[in-house]
């Protein structure tokens, strides 16, 4: 449902599941035929693939990372990794500067026909030119918007929020919480916030209700054509199976 030619920002405090949401979104687009590029500025490619394998197989990420697998689970993991590596999802963990991302985006559009891009996350991006952080964020958000518009792709960039969120009784994010610069808000066509009440209940020593453990809010704080509203996401543990594929 992401619109071509637009810059979409997904922002949240650490631990809210930004990367997981982005991975799920990227994967669903890839298996439905869209070529997707995921610029990972925080995690190495192998770690992201392991996270995705865990999501696909429903095998604990910590068990995969530690190698605590039965023979059957090992075969599932290997099958899933092969499936991912042969899919339409390309993970780029080498591009670190905004200049790298500009150049590589143009290359991926031209050579691979990429139409959906992710960047995890804005505050990890640097520039080949030294500058103050505020000016850097202005440059990054402007260039990401230019990539989306020039190449007619959807560009989804993850962003951190300022600590101001933690100081309020109601910790649901708002546009003024976007970290470092208001230019992110100005350049984005859509800004979505992830919020999980159970996260803060645990921090405050309260036991979350059972329903809240599986409930997150996706708050649309800015939407040029769609307005502002909240999408309630309810998760349930559903076993996902991987079909056997012939890669010859």
mmCIF file of C-alpha atoms in Angstrom:
data_model
loop_
_atom_site.group_PDB
_atom_site.id
_atom_site.type_symbol
_atom_site.label_atom_id
_atom_site.label_comp_id
_atom_site.label_asym_id
_atom_site.label_seq_id
_atom_site.Cartn_x
_atom_site.Cartn_y
_atom_site.Cartn_z
ATOM 1 C CA UNK A 1 0.000 0.000 0.000
ATOM 2 C CA UNK A 2 2.976 2.376 -0.146
ATOM 3 C CA UNK A 3 2.675 5.002 -2.872
ATOM 4 C CA UNK A 4 5.331 5.392 -5.561
ATOM 5 C CA UNK A 5 7.104 8.734 -5.629
ATOM 6 C CA UNK A 6 6.696 9.247 -1.883
ATOM 7 C CA UNK A 7 8.947 9.351 1.161
ATOM 8 C CA UNK A 8 7.493 7.476 4.131
ATOM 9 C CA UNK A 9 8.928 7.818 7.627
ATOM 10 C CA UNK A 10 8.381 5.157 10.297
ATOM 11 C CA UNK A 11 9.528 6.431 13.675
ATOM 12 C CA UNK A 12 9.575 5.049 17.212
ATOM 13 C CA UNK A 13 11.621 4.802 20.358
ATOM 14 C CA UNK A 14 14.112 1.885 20.552
ATOM 15 C CA UNK A 15 12.525 -1.501 21.201
ATOM 16 C CA UNK A 16 9.191 -0.753 19.521
ATOM 17 C CA UNK A 17 9.842 -3.011 16.520
ATOM 18 C CA UNK A 18 10.719 -0.599 13.691
ATOM 19 C CA UNK A 19 13.164 -2.981 12.040
ATOM 20 C CA UNK A 20 10.837 -5.965 12.432
ATOM 21 C CA UNK A 21 7.932 -4.074 10.863
ATOM 22 C CA UNK A 22 10.170 -2.925 8.005
ATOM 23 C CA UNK A 23 11.456 -6.476 7.422
ATOM 24 C CA UNK A 24 7.944 -7.927 7.364
ATOM 25 C CA UNK A 25 6.793 -5.212 4.957
ATOM 26 C CA UNK A 26 9.839 -5.651 2.723
ATOM 27 C CA UNK A 27 9.470 -9.429 2.660
ATOM 28 C CA UNK A 28 5.769 -9.377 1.829
ATOM 29 C CA UNK A 29 6.424 -7.001 -1.054
ATOM 30 C CA UNK A 30 9.321 -9.142 -2.307
ATOM 31 C CA UNK A 31 7.378 -12.420 -2.344
ATOM 32 C CA UNK A 32 4.560 -10.648 -4.177
ATOM 33 C CA UNK A 33 6.850 -9.726 -7.074
ATOM 34 C CA UNK A 34 8.293 -6.304 -6.181
ATOM 35 C CA UNK A 35 12.069 -5.908 -6.177
ATOM 36 C CA UNK A 36 12.958 -4.472 -2.764
ATOM 37 C CA UNK A 37 16.205 -2.914 -1.523
ATOM 38 C CA UNK A 38 16.888 -2.717 2.218
ATOM 39 C CA UNK A 39 19.716 -0.348 3.185
ATOM 40 C CA UNK A 40 20.829 -1.557 6.628
ATOM 41 C CA UNK A 41 22.997 1.021 8.362
ATOM 42 C CA UNK A 42 22.725 -0.584 11.799
ATOM 43 C CA UNK A 43 22.771 -4.381 11.448
ATOM 44 C CA UNK A 44 24.999 -6.524 9.200
ATOM 45 C CA UNK A 45 23.274 -8.391 6.395
ATOM 46 C CA UNK A 46 23.728 -11.800 8.020
ATOM 47 C CA UNK A 47 21.991 -10.645 11.209
ATOM 48 C CA UNK A 48 19.029 -9.240 9.290
ATOM 49 C CA UNK A 49 18.674 -12.464 7.310
ATOM 50 C CA UNK A 50 18.679 -14.437 10.575
ATOM 51 C CA UNK A 51 15.915 -12.183 11.923
ATOM 52 C CA UNK A 52 13.905 -12.748 8.775
ATOM 53 C CA UNK A 53 14.523 -16.511 8.949
ATOM 54 C CA UNK A 54 13.166 -16.435 12.509
ATOM 55 C CA UNK A 55 10.045 -14.573 11.370
ATOM 56 C CA UNK A 56 9.460 -17.029 8.516
ATOM 57 C CA UNK A 57 10.142 -20.261 10.405
ATOM 58 C CA UNK A 58 8.890 -19.123 13.841
ATOM 59 C CA UNK A 59 12.132 -20.503 15.328
ATOM 60 C CA UNK A 60 13.593 -18.309 18.084
ATOM 61 C CA UNK A 61 16.087 -15.760 16.756
ATOM 62 C CA UNK A 62 18.287 -16.354 19.827
ATOM 63 C CA UNK A 63 18.306 -20.106 19.137
ATOM 64 C CA UNK A 64 19.265 -19.478 15.501
ATOM 65 C CA UNK A 65 22.015 -17.084 16.563
ATOM 66 C CA UNK A 66 23.381 -19.509 19.174
ATOM 67 C CA UNK A 67 23.023 -22.571 16.938
ATOM 68 C CA UNK A 68 20.665 -24.343 19.376
ATOM 69 C CA UNK A 69 18.764 -26.176 16.656
ATOM 70 C CA UNK A 70 17.484 -29.671 16.113
ATOM 71 C CA UNK A 71 18.297 -31.332 12.793
ATOM 72 C CA UNK A 72 14.767 -30.559 11.588
ATOM 73 C CA UNK A 73 15.063 -26.901 12.622
ATOM 74 C CA UNK A 74 18.481 -26.640 10.979
ATOM 75 C CA UNK A 75 17.007 -27.843 7.688
ATOM 76 C CA UNK A 76 14.185 -25.292 8.017
ATOM 77 C CA UNK A 77 16.695 -22.506 8.664
ATOM 78 C CA UNK A 78 18.905 -23.497 5.715
ATOM 79 C CA UNK A 79 15.882 -23.770 3.425
ATOM 80 C CA UNK A 80 14.631 -20.343 4.539
ATOM 81 C CA UNK A 81 18.044 -18.712 4.039
ATOM 82 C CA UNK A 82 18.279 -20.118 0.516
ATOM 83 C CA UNK A 83 14.748 -18.913 -0.225
ATOM 84 C CA UNK A 84 15.570 -15.393 1.000
ATOM 85 C CA UNK A 85 18.881 -15.205 -0.871
ATOM 86 C CA UNK A 86 17.099 -16.164 -4.112
ATOM 87 C CA UNK A 87 14.191 -13.780 -3.578
ATOM 88 C CA UNK A 88 13.465 -10.220 -4.755
ATOM 89 C CA UNK A 89 14.782 -8.814 -1.467
ATOM 90 C CA UNK A 90 18.262 -7.303 -1.660
ATOM 91 C CA UNK A 91 19.958 -6.268 1.598
ATOM 92 C CA UNK A 92 22.704 -3.653 1.243
ATOM 93 C CA UNK A 93 24.802 -3.216 4.399
ATOM 94 C CA UNK A 94 27.765 -1.532 2.678
ATOM 95 C CA UNK A 95 26.231 1.863 1.841
ATOM 96 C CA UNK A 96 26.784 4.156 4.828
ATOM 97 C CA UNK A 97 26.663 7.722 3.487
ATOM 98 C CA UNK A 98 23.796 9.590 1.849
ATOM 99 C CA UNK A 99 25.966 9.898 -1.248
ATOM 100 C CA UNK A 100 26.345 6.086 -1.339
ATOM 101 C CA UNK A 101 22.581 5.674 -1.054
ATOM 102 C CA UNK A 102 21.877 8.190 -3.835
ATOM 103 C CA UNK A 103 24.287 6.400 -6.186
ATOM 104 C CA UNK A 104 23.242 2.854 -5.288
ATOM 105 C CA UNK A 105 19.521 3.664 -5.487
ATOM 106 C CA UNK A 106 19.940 4.885 -9.063
ATOM 107 C CA UNK A 107 21.915 1.727 -9.886
ATOM 108 C CA UNK A 108 19.323 -0.606 -8.328
ATOM 109 C CA UNK A 109 16.489 1.095 -10.205
ATOM 110 C CA UNK A 110 18.352 0.859 -13.505
ATOM 111 C CA UNK A 111 19.748 -2.673 -13.224
ATOM 112 C CA UNK A 112 17.182 -4.451 -11.047
ATOM 113 C CA UNK A 113 14.005 -2.471 -11.541
ATOM 114 C CA UNK A 114 13.729 -1.807 -7.791
ATOM 115 C CA UNK A 115 10.529 -0.021 -6.761
ATOM 116 C CA UNK A 116 10.584 -0.192 -2.949
ATOM 117 C CA UNK A 117 13.452 1.009 -0.757
ATOM 118 C CA UNK A 118 14.037 0.891 2.995
ATOM 119 C CA UNK A 119 16.679 2.595 5.121
ATOM 120 C CA UNK A 120 17.353 1.562 8.728
ATOM 121 C CA UNK A 121 17.804 4.216 10.002
ATOM 122 C CA UNK A 122 18.166 7.963 9.256
ATOM 123 C CA UNK A 123 20.272 8.896 12.285
ATOM 124 C CA UNK A 124 22.843 6.236 11.344
ATOM 125 C CA UNK A 125 23.429 7.784 7.943
ATOM 126 C CA UNK A 126 26.492 9.990 7.408
ATOM 127 C CA UNK A 127 27.897 12.139 4.619
ATOM 128 C CA UNK A 128 31.219 12.325 2.824
ATOM 129 C CA UNK A 129 31.207 16.006 3.793
ATOM 130 C CA UNK A 130 31.527 16.874 7.478
ATOM 131 C CA UNK A 131 28.658 18.994 8.812
ATOM 132 C CA UNK A 132 26.564 19.604 11.901
ATOM 133 C CA UNK A 133 24.015 16.910 12.698
ATOM 134 C CA UNK A 134 21.063 19.247 12.091
ATOM 135 C CA UNK A 135 22.316 20.140 8.606
ATOM 136 C CA UNK A 136 23.092 16.477 7.909
ATOM 137 C CA UNK A 137 19.517 15.403 8.714
ATOM 138 C CA UNK A 138 18.165 18.187 6.492
ATOM 139 C CA UNK A 139 20.384 16.918 3.652
ATOM 140 C CA UNK A 140 19.392 13.281 4.176
ATOM 141 C CA UNK A 141 15.617 13.870 4.268
ATOM 142 C CA UNK A 142 15.773 16.137 1.211
ATOM 143 C CA UNK A 143 17.802 13.612 -0.796
ATOM 144 C CA UNK A 144 15.579 10.664 0.174
ATOM 145 C CA UNK A 145 12.566 12.617 -1.027
ATOM 146 C CA UNK A 146 14.420 13.383 -4.275
ATOM 147 C CA UNK A 147 15.210 9.672 -4.799
ATOM 148 C CA UNK A 148 11.539 8.759 -4.368
ATOM 149 C CA UNK A 149 10.348 11.477 -6.731
ATOM 150 C CA UNK A 150 13.059 11.225 -9.396
ATOM 151 C CA UNK A 151 12.987 7.426 -9.724
ATOM 152 C CA UNK A 152 9.262 7.075 -8.922
ATOM 153 C CA UNK A 153 9.820 4.621 -6.091
ATOM 154 C CA UNK A 154 8.494 4.335 -2.561
ATOM 155 C CA UNK A 155 11.238 5.085 -0.040
ATOM 156 C CA UNK A 156 10.594 4.047 3.563
ATOM 157 C CA UNK A 157 13.084 5.441 6.070
ATOM 158 C CA UNK A 158 13.133 4.494 9.733
ATOM 159 C CA UNK A 159 13.835 7.180 12.313
ATOM 160 C CA UNK A 160 14.494 7.476 16.013
ATOM 161 C CA UNK A 161 12.411 9.711 18.262
ATOM 162 C CA UNK A 162 13.737 12.127 20.864
ATOM 163 C CA UNK A 163 13.706 11.265 24.558
ATOM 164 C CA UNK A 164 10.967 13.864 25.083
ATOM 165 C CA UNK A 165 8.480 11.016 24.577
ATOM 166 C CA UNK A 166 9.600 9.400 27.828
ATOM 167 C CA UNK A 167 8.909 12.546 29.886
ATOM 168 C CA UNK A 168 5.153 12.696 29.205
ATOM 169 C CA UNK A 169 2.363 10.781 30.963
ATOM 170 C CA UNK A 170 0.927 9.919 27.523
ATOM 171 C CA UNK A 171 3.904 8.486 25.641
ATOM 172 C CA UNK A 172 2.234 8.182 22.255
ATOM 173 C CA UNK A 173 4.586 9.877 19.767
ATOM 174 C CA UNK A 174 3.799 13.070 17.865
ATOM 175 C CA UNK A 175 5.490 14.959 15.035
ATOM 176 C CA UNK A 176 7.468 17.236 17.356
ATOM 177 C CA UNK A 177 9.226 14.122 18.724
ATOM 178 C CA UNK A 178 11.061 13.434 15.446
ATOM 179 C CA UNK A 179 14.735 13.483 16.355
ATOM 180 C CA UNK A 180 17.213 16.136 15.203
ATOM 181 C CA UNK A 181 15.231 18.157 12.675
ATOM 182 C CA UNK A 182 11.765 19.215 11.586
ATOM 183 C CA UNK A 183 12.915 18.732 7.976
ATOM 184 C CA UNK A 184 12.016 15.042 8.279
ATOM 185 C CA UNK A 185 8.400 16.033 8.882
ATOM 186 C CA UNK A 186 8.461 18.617 6.089
ATOM 187 C CA UNK A 187 9.919 16.301 3.427
ATOM 188 C CA UNK A 188 7.875 13.197 4.280
ATOM 189 C CA UNK A 189 4.628 12.438 2.481
ATOM 190 C CA UNK A 190 3.594 10.149 5.321
ATOM 191 C CA UNK A 191 4.860 9.807 8.898
ATOM 192 C CA UNK A 192 3.882 6.757 10.949
ATOM 193 C CA UNK A 193 4.713 6.075 14.591
ATOM 194 C CA UNK A 194 4.911 2.694 16.302
ATOM 195 C CA UNK A 195 3.633 2.578 19.876
ATOM 196 C CA UNK A 196 3.238 -0.380 22.243
ATOM 197 C CA UNK A 197 1.668 0.249 25.647
ATOM 198 C CA UNK A 198 2.966 -3.069 27.039
ATOM 199 C CA UNK A 199 6.543 -1.794 26.576
ATOM 200 C CA UNK A 200 5.934 1.084 28.982
ATOM 201 C CA UNK A 201 3.868 -1.034 31.379
ATOM 202 C CA UNK A 202 6.866 -3.322 31.832
ATOM 203 C CA UNK A 203 9.223 -0.349 32.258
ATOM 204 C CA UNK A 204 7.037 1.006 35.053
ATOM 205 C CA UNK A 205 6.855 -2.361 36.806
ATOM 206 C CA UNK A 206 3.248 -3.056 35.833
ATOM 207 C CA UNK A 207 2.077 -6.366 34.381
ATOM 208 C CA UNK A 208 0.587 -5.726 30.905
ATOM 209 C CA UNK A 209 -2.834 -7.181 30.167
ATOM 210 C CA UNK A 210 -2.721 -10.319 28.022
ATOM 211 C CA UNK A 211 -4.339 -8.536 25.075
ATOM 212 C CA UNK A 212 -1.820 -5.673 25.277
ATOM 213 C CA UNK A 213 1.082 -8.102 24.845
ATOM 214 C CA UNK A 214 -0.083 -8.622 21.240
ATOM 215 C CA UNK A 215 -1.286 -5.083 20.531
ATOM 216 C CA UNK A 216 0.618 -2.250 18.838
ATOM 217 C CA UNK A 217 -0.554 1.042 17.395
ATOM 218 C CA UNK A 218 0.579 2.422 14.052
ATOM 219 C CA UNK A 219 -0.188 6.114 14.405
ATOM 220 C CA UNK A 220 -0.343 8.116 11.172
ATOM 221 C CA UNK A 221 0.864 11.534 12.329
ATOM 222 C CA UNK A 222 1.016 12.993 8.826
ATOM 223 C CA UNK A 223 -0.582 11.821 5.615
ATOM 224 C CA UNK A 224 -0.738 14.193 2.669
ATOM 225 C CA UNK A 225 -3.572 12.378 0.947
ATOM 226 C CA UNK A 226 -4.921 10.137 3.701
ATOM 227 C CA UNK A 227 -5.116 12.353 6.774
ATOM 228 C CA UNK A 228 -4.228 11.257 10.313
ATOM 229 C CA UNK A 229 -5.545 8.173 12.082
ATOM 230 C CA UNK A 230 -4.430 5.124 14.082
ATOM 231 C CA UNK A 231 -4.202 1.540 12.856
ATOM 232 C CA UNK A 232 -4.448 -1.053 15.644
ATOM 233 C CA UNK A 233 -2.235 -4.072 15.004
ATOM 234 C CA UNK A 234 -3.055 -7.310 16.801
ATOM 235 C CA UNK A 235 -0.537 -10.127 16.511
ATOM 236 C CA UNK A 236 -1.070 -13.786 17.149
ATOM 237 C CA UNK A 237 1.473 -16.629 17.096
ATOM 238 C CA UNK A 238 0.753 -18.293 13.766
ATOM 239 C CA UNK A 239 3.028 -21.061 12.536
ATOM 240 C CA UNK A 240 4.378 -20.302 9.055
ATOM 241 C CA UNK A 241 5.626 -23.117 6.877
ATOM 242 C CA UNK A 242 8.144 -22.929 4.058
ATOM 243 C CA UNK A 243 7.460 -24.900 0.922
ATOM 244 C CA UNK A 244 10.303 -26.875 -0.599
ATOM 245 C CA UNK A 245 11.754 -25.178 -3.655
ATOM 246 C CA UNK A 246 13.906 -26.481 -6.482
ATOM 247 C CA UNK A 247 16.726 -23.964 -6.979
ATOM 248 C CA UNK A 248 18.359 -25.719 -9.912
#
